[in-house]
Each structure stands twice: as structure tokens, then as C-alpha cells.
PDB file of C-alpha atoms in Angstrom:
ATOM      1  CA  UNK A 214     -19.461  81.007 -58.751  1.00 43.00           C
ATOM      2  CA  UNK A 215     -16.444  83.447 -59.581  1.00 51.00           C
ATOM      3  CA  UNK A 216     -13.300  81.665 -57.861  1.00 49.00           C
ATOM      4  CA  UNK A 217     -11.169  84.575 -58.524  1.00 58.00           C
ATOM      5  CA  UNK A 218     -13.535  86.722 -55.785  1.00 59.00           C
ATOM      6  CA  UNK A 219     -12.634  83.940 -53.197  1.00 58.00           C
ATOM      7  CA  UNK A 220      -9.761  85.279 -51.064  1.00 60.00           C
ATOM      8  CA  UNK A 221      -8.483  81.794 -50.037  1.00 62.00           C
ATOM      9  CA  UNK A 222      -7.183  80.793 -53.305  1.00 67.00           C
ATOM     10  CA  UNK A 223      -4.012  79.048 -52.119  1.00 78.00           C
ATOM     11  CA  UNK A 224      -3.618  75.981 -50.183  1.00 86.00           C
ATOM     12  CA  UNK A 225      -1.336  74.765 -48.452  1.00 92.00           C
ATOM     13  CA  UNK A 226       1.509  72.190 -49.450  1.00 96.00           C
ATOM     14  CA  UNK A 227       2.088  69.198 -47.043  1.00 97.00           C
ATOM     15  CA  UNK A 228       5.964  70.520 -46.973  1.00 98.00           C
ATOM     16  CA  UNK A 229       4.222  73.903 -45.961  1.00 97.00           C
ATOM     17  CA  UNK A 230       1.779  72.640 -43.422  1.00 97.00           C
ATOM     18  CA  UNK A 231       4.315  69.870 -41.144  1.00 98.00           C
ATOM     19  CA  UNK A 232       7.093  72.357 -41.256  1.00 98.00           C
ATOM     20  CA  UNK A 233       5.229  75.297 -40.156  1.00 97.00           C
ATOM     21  CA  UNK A 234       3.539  72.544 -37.292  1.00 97.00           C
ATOM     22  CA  UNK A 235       6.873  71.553 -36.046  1.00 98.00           C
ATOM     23  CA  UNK A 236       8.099  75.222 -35.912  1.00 97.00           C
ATOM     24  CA  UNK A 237       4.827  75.735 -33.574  1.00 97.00           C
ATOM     25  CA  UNK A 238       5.629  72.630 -31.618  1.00 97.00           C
ATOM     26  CA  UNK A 239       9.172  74.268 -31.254  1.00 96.00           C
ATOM     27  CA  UNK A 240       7.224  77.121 -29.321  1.00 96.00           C
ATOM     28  CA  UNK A 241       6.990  74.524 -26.375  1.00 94.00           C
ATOM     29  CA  UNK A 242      10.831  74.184 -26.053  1.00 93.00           C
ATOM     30  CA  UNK A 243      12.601  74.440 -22.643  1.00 89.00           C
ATOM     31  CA  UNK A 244      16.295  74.910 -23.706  1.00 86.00           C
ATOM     32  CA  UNK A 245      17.983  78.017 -23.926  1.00 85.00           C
ATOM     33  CA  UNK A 246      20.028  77.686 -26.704  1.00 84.00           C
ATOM     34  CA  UNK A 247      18.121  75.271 -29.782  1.00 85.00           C
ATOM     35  CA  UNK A 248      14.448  75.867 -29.971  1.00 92.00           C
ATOM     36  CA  UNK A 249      13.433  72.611 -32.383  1.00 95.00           C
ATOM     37  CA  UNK A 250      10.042  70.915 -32.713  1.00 97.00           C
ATOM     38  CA  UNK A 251       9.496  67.457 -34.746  1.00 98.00           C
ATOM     39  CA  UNK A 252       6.262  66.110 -36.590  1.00 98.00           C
ATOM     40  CA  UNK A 253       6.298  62.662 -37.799  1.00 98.00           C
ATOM     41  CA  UNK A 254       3.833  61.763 -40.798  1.00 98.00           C
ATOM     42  CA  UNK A 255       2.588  58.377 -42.223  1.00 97.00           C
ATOM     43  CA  UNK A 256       2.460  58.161 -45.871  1.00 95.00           C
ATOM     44  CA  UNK A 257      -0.882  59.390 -45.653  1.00 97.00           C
ATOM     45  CA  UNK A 258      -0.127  62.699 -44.726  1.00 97.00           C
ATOM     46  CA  UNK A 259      -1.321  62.152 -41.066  1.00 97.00           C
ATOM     47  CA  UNK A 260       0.477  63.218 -38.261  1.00 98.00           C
ATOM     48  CA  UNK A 261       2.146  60.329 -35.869  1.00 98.00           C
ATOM     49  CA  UNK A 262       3.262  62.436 -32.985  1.00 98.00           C
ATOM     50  CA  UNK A 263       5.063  65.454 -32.171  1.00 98.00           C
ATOM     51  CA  UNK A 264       7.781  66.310 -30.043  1.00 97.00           C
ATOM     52  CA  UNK A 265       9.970  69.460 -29.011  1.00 96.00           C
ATOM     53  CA  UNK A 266      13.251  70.007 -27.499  1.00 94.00           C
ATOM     54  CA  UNK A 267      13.138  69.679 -23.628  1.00 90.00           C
ATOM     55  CA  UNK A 268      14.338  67.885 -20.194  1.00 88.00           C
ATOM     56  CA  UNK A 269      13.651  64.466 -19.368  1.00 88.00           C
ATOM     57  CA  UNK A 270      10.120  63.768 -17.336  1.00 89.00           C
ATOM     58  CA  UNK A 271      10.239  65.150 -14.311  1.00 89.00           C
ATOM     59  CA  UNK A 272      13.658  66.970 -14.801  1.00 88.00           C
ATOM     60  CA  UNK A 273      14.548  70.123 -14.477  1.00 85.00           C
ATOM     61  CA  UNK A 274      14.705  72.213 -17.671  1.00 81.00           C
ATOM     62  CA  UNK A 275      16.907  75.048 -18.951  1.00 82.00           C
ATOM     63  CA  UNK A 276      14.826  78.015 -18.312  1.00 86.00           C
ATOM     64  CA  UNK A 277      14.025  77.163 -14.717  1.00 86.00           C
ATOM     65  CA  UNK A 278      17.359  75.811 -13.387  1.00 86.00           C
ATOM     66  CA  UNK A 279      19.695  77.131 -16.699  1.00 84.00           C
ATOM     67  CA  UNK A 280      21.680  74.773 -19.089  1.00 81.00           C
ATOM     68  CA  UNK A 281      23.441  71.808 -17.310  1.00 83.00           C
ATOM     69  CA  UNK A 282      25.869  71.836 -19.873  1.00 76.00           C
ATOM     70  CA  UNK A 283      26.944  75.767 -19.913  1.00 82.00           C
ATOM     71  CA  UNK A 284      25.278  76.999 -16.411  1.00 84.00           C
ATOM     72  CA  UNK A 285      26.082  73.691 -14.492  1.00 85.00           C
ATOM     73  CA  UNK A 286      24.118  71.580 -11.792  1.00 86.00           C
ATOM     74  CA  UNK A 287      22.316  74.508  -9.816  1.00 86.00           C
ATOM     75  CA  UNK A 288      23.661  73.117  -6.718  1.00 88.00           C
ATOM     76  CA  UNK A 289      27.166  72.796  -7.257  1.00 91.00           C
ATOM     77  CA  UNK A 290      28.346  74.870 -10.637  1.00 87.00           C
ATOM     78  CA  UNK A 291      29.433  71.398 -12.008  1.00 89.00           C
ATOM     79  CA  UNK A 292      29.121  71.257 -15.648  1.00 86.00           C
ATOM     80  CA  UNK A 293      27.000  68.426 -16.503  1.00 86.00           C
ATOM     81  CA  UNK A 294      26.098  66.714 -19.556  1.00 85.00           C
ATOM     82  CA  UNK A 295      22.539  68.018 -20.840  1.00 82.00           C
ATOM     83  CA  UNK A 296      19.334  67.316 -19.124  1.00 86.00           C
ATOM     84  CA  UNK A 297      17.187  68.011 -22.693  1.00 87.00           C
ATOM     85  CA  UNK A 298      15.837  65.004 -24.769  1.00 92.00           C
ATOM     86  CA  UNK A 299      16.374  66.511 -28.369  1.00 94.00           C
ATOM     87  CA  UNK A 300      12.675  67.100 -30.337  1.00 96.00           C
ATOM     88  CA  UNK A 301      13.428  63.839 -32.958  1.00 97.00           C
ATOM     89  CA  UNK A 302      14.192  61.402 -29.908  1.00 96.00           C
ATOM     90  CA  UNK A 303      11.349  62.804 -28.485  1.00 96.00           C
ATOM     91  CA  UNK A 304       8.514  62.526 -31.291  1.00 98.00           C
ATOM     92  CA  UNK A 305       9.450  59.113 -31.758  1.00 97.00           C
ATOM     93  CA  UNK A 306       8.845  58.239 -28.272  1.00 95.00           C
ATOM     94  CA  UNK A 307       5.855  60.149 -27.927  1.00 96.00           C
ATOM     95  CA  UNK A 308       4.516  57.863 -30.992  1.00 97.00           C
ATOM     96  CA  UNK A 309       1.387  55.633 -29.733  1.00 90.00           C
ATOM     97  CA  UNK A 310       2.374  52.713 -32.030  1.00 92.00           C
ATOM     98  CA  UNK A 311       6.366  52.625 -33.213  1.00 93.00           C
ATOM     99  CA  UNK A 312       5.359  50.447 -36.040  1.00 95.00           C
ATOM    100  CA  UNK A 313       3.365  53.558 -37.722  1.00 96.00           C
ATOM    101  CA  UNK A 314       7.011  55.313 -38.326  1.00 98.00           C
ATOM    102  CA  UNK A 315       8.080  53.191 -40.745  1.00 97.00           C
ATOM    103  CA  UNK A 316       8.301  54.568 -43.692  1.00 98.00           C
ATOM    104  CA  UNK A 317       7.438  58.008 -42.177  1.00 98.00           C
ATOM    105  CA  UNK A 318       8.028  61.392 -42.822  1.00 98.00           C
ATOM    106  CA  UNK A 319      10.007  63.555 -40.205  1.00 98.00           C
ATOM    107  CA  UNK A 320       9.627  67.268 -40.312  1.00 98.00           C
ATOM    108  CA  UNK A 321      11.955  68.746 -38.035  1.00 98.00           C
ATOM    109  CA  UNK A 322      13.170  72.741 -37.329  1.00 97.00           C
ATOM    110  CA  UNK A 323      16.859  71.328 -36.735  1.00 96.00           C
ATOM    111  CA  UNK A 324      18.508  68.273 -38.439  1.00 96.00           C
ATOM    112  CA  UNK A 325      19.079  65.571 -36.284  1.00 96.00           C
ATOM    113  CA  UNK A 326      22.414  65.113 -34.624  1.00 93.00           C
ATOM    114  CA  UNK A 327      23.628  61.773 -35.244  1.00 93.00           C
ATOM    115  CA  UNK A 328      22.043  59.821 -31.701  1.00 94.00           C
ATOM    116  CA  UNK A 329      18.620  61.512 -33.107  1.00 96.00           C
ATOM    117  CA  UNK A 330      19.713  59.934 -36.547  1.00 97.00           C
ATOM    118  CA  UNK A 331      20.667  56.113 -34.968  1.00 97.00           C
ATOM    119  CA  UNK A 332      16.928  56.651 -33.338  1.00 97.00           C
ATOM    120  CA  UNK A 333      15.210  57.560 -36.839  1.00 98.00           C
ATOM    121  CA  UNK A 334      17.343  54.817 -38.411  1.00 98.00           C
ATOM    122  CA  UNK A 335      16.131  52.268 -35.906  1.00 97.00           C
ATOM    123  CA  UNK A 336      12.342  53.413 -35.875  1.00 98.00           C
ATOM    124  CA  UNK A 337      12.325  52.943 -39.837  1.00 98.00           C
ATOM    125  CA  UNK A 338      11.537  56.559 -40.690  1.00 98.00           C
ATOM    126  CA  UNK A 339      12.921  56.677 -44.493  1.00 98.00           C
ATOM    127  CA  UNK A 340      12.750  60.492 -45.270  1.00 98.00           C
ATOM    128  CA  UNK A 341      13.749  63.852 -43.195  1.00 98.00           C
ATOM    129  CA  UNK A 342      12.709  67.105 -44.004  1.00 98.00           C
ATOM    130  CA  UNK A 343      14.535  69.855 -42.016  1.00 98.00           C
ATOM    131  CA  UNK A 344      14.733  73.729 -42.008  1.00 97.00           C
ATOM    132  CA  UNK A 345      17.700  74.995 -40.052  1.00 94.00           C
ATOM    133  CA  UNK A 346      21.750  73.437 -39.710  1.00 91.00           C
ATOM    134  CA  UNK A 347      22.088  71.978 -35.966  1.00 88.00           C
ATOM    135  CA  UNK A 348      24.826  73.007 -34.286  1.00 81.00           C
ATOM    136  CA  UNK A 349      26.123  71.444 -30.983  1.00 76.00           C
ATOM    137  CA  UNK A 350      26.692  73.729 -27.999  1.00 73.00           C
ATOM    138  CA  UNK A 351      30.508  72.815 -26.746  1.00 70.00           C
ATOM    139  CA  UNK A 352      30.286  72.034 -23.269  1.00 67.00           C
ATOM    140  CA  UNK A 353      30.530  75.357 -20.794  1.00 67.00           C
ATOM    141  CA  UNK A 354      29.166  77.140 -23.888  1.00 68.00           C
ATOM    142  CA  UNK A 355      32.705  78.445 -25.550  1.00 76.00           C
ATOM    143  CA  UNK A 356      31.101  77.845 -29.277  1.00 73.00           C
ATOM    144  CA  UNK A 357      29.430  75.343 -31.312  1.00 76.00           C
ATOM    145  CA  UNK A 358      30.642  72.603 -33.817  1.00 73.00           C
ATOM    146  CA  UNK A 359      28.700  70.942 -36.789  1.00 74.00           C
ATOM    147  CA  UNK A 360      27.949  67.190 -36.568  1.00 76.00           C
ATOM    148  CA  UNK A 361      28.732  65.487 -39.944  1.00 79.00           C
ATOM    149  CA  UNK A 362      27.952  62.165 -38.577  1.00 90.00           C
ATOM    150  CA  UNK A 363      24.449  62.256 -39.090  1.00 93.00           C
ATOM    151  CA  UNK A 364      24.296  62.815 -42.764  1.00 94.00           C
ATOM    152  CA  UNK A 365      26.863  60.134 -43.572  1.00 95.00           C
ATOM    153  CA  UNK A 366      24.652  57.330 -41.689  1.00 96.00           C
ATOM    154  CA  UNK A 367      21.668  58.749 -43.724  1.00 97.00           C
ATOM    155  CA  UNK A 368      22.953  58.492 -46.746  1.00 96.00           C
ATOM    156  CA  UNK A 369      24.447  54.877 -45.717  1.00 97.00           C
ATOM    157  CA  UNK A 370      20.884  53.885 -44.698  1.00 97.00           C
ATOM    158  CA  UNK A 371      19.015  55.348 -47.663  1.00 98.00           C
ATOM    159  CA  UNK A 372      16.906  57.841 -45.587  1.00 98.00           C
ATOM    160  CA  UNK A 373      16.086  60.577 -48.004  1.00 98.00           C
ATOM    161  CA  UNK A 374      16.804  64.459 -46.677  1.00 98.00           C
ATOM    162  CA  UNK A 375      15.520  67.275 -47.863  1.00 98.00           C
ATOM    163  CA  UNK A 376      16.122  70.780 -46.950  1.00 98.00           C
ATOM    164  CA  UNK A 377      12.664  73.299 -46.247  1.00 98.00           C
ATOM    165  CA  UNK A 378      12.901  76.347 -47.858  1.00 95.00           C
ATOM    166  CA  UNK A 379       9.221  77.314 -47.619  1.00 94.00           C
ATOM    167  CA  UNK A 380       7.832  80.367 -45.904  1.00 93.00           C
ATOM    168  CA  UNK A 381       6.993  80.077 -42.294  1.00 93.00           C
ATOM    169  CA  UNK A 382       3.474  81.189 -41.483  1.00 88.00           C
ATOM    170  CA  UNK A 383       3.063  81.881 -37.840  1.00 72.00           C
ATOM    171  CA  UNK A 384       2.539  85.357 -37.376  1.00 68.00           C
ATOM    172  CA  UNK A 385       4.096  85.189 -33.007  1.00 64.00           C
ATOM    173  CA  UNK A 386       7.010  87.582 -33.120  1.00 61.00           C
ATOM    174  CA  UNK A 387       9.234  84.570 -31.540  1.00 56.00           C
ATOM    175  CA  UNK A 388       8.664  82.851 -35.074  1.00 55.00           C
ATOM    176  CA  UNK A 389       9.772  85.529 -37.204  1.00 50.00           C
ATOM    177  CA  UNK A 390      13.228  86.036 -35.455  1.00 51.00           C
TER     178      UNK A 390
END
């Protein structure tokens, strides 16, 4: 057999496959401003759970009712703190047994803002591999700000982070923005 006629030569890398996963699961977001997606993997290279960036059950979400935070309660114009469960918090809930994250592997589109971290601390995952900087939308939407928080308590807890600069495979426009 000549392997060099075979047009699927290359394979994917684990790095390759989770990321691009948790950029699809980011698809499924319901916030306006940080489309993120999570995949957590045991040790064995099988997927956990997934999770992506929306409201709480039953909530409204962002696209139907806009951003609690920037838009306000749709009732009253309040501002209000944000309805969204962030896609880290919510992979690790959606996890059928929260013993098989420790030790895991979290692939994730945004890096965790530090309640996300004290939640991957406290479920045991030990490494984080992330693709894009999150950045915090200030409350009635005049900017962002960095969280440096998170990093610090990683490196205090020995959870190793790693940055994904792989290609991204999904051929949707909304992945290639």
C-alpha cells in the first residue's frame, strides 16, 4: 500500500482535537459579549463533560432579554449583576461523576476568571489549556479589565496552564472571525 497516495496523512493532536471541541461547544453560547466553550478530559484522553457560556436554568439569556449587566433587567433598566454561568463553572457541573476531574484536563476558549479558577481548584482539575485572554465586561458596558487573580491562585495551587496556539478547524464563518 503507498501511504503517500492516502490524502489523510495527518492526525490530529489531543491539544488540536479538545480545543477545536470547546470552540464548537462555544457555538452554543447565549451571551453577547464572550462566546467560550469548556471540555474537560481524564487522563485518558476522554472527554468528562462540556459546557458553554450561558444563563442559569430556566433564566433568561442575553440574546433574548440582552445583558443584565450592560442592557439591565428588561423590566426596569436596572443594571443587574449577570444572569450567565461562565463555560468552566458550567462543564464542571455538567460532569456525571465530580470525582472523574481530578487530575483532568480543561480545554477552554477563554481563561478562567478567578471564581471559574476557585471552582477548577476545588474540583481537582490540575492542568488548563486555554486559547484567548478573558476580559471582564465593566458593569453598564463602559470597557473591560483583565483579571490577574486567576493566574496567581494557579500557580499557588500547582495547576499547570498552557496557552493553545494551534489552528482552529471549523470551517462556520462565526469560527473564523
Amino acid at each position: 500500500m503507498d501511504f503517500k497516495k492516502n490524502p489523510r496523512q495527518i492526525r490530529l493532536s489531543w491539544d488540536e482535537l479538545f480545543m477545536n471541541l470547546a470552540v464548537m461547544v462555544s457555538k452554543r453560547t447565549a451571551c453577547k459579549f464572550h462566546e467560550a466553550g469548556a471540555v474537560c478530559v481524564d487522563k485518558n484522553h476522554r472527554v468528562i463533560s462540556t459546557g458553554y457560556n450561558g444563563a442559569t436554568e430556566g433564566d433568561l439569556h442575553c440574546l433574548e432579554a440582552g445583558c443584565a449587566k450592560v442592557d439591565g433587567d428588561p423590566i426596569t433598566k436596572q443594571l443587574k449583576r449577570c444572569r450567565g454561568a461562565h463555560a468552566e463553572a458550567n462543564a464542571i457541573c455538567n460532569a456525571l461523576d465530580g470525582s472523574r476531574l481530578r487530575g483532568a484536563t480543561l480545554y477552554s476558549v477563554l481563561f478562567p476568571c478567578y471564581d471559574c479558577m476557585k471552582t477548577i481548584n476545588n474540583a481537582g482539575i490540575k492542568e488548563i489549556v486555554y486559547k484567548d485572554i478573558y476580559e471582564r465586561i465593566k458593569t453598564g458596558g463602559e470597557g473591560k479589565e483583565e483579571e490577574n487573580e486567576s493566574a496567581e491562585l494557579a500557580k499557588a495551587r500547582g495547576i499547570v496552564i498552557r496557552r493553545y496556539s494551534g489552528p482552529i478547524f471549523c470551517n462556520l464563518d462565526c469560527c473564523n472571525k
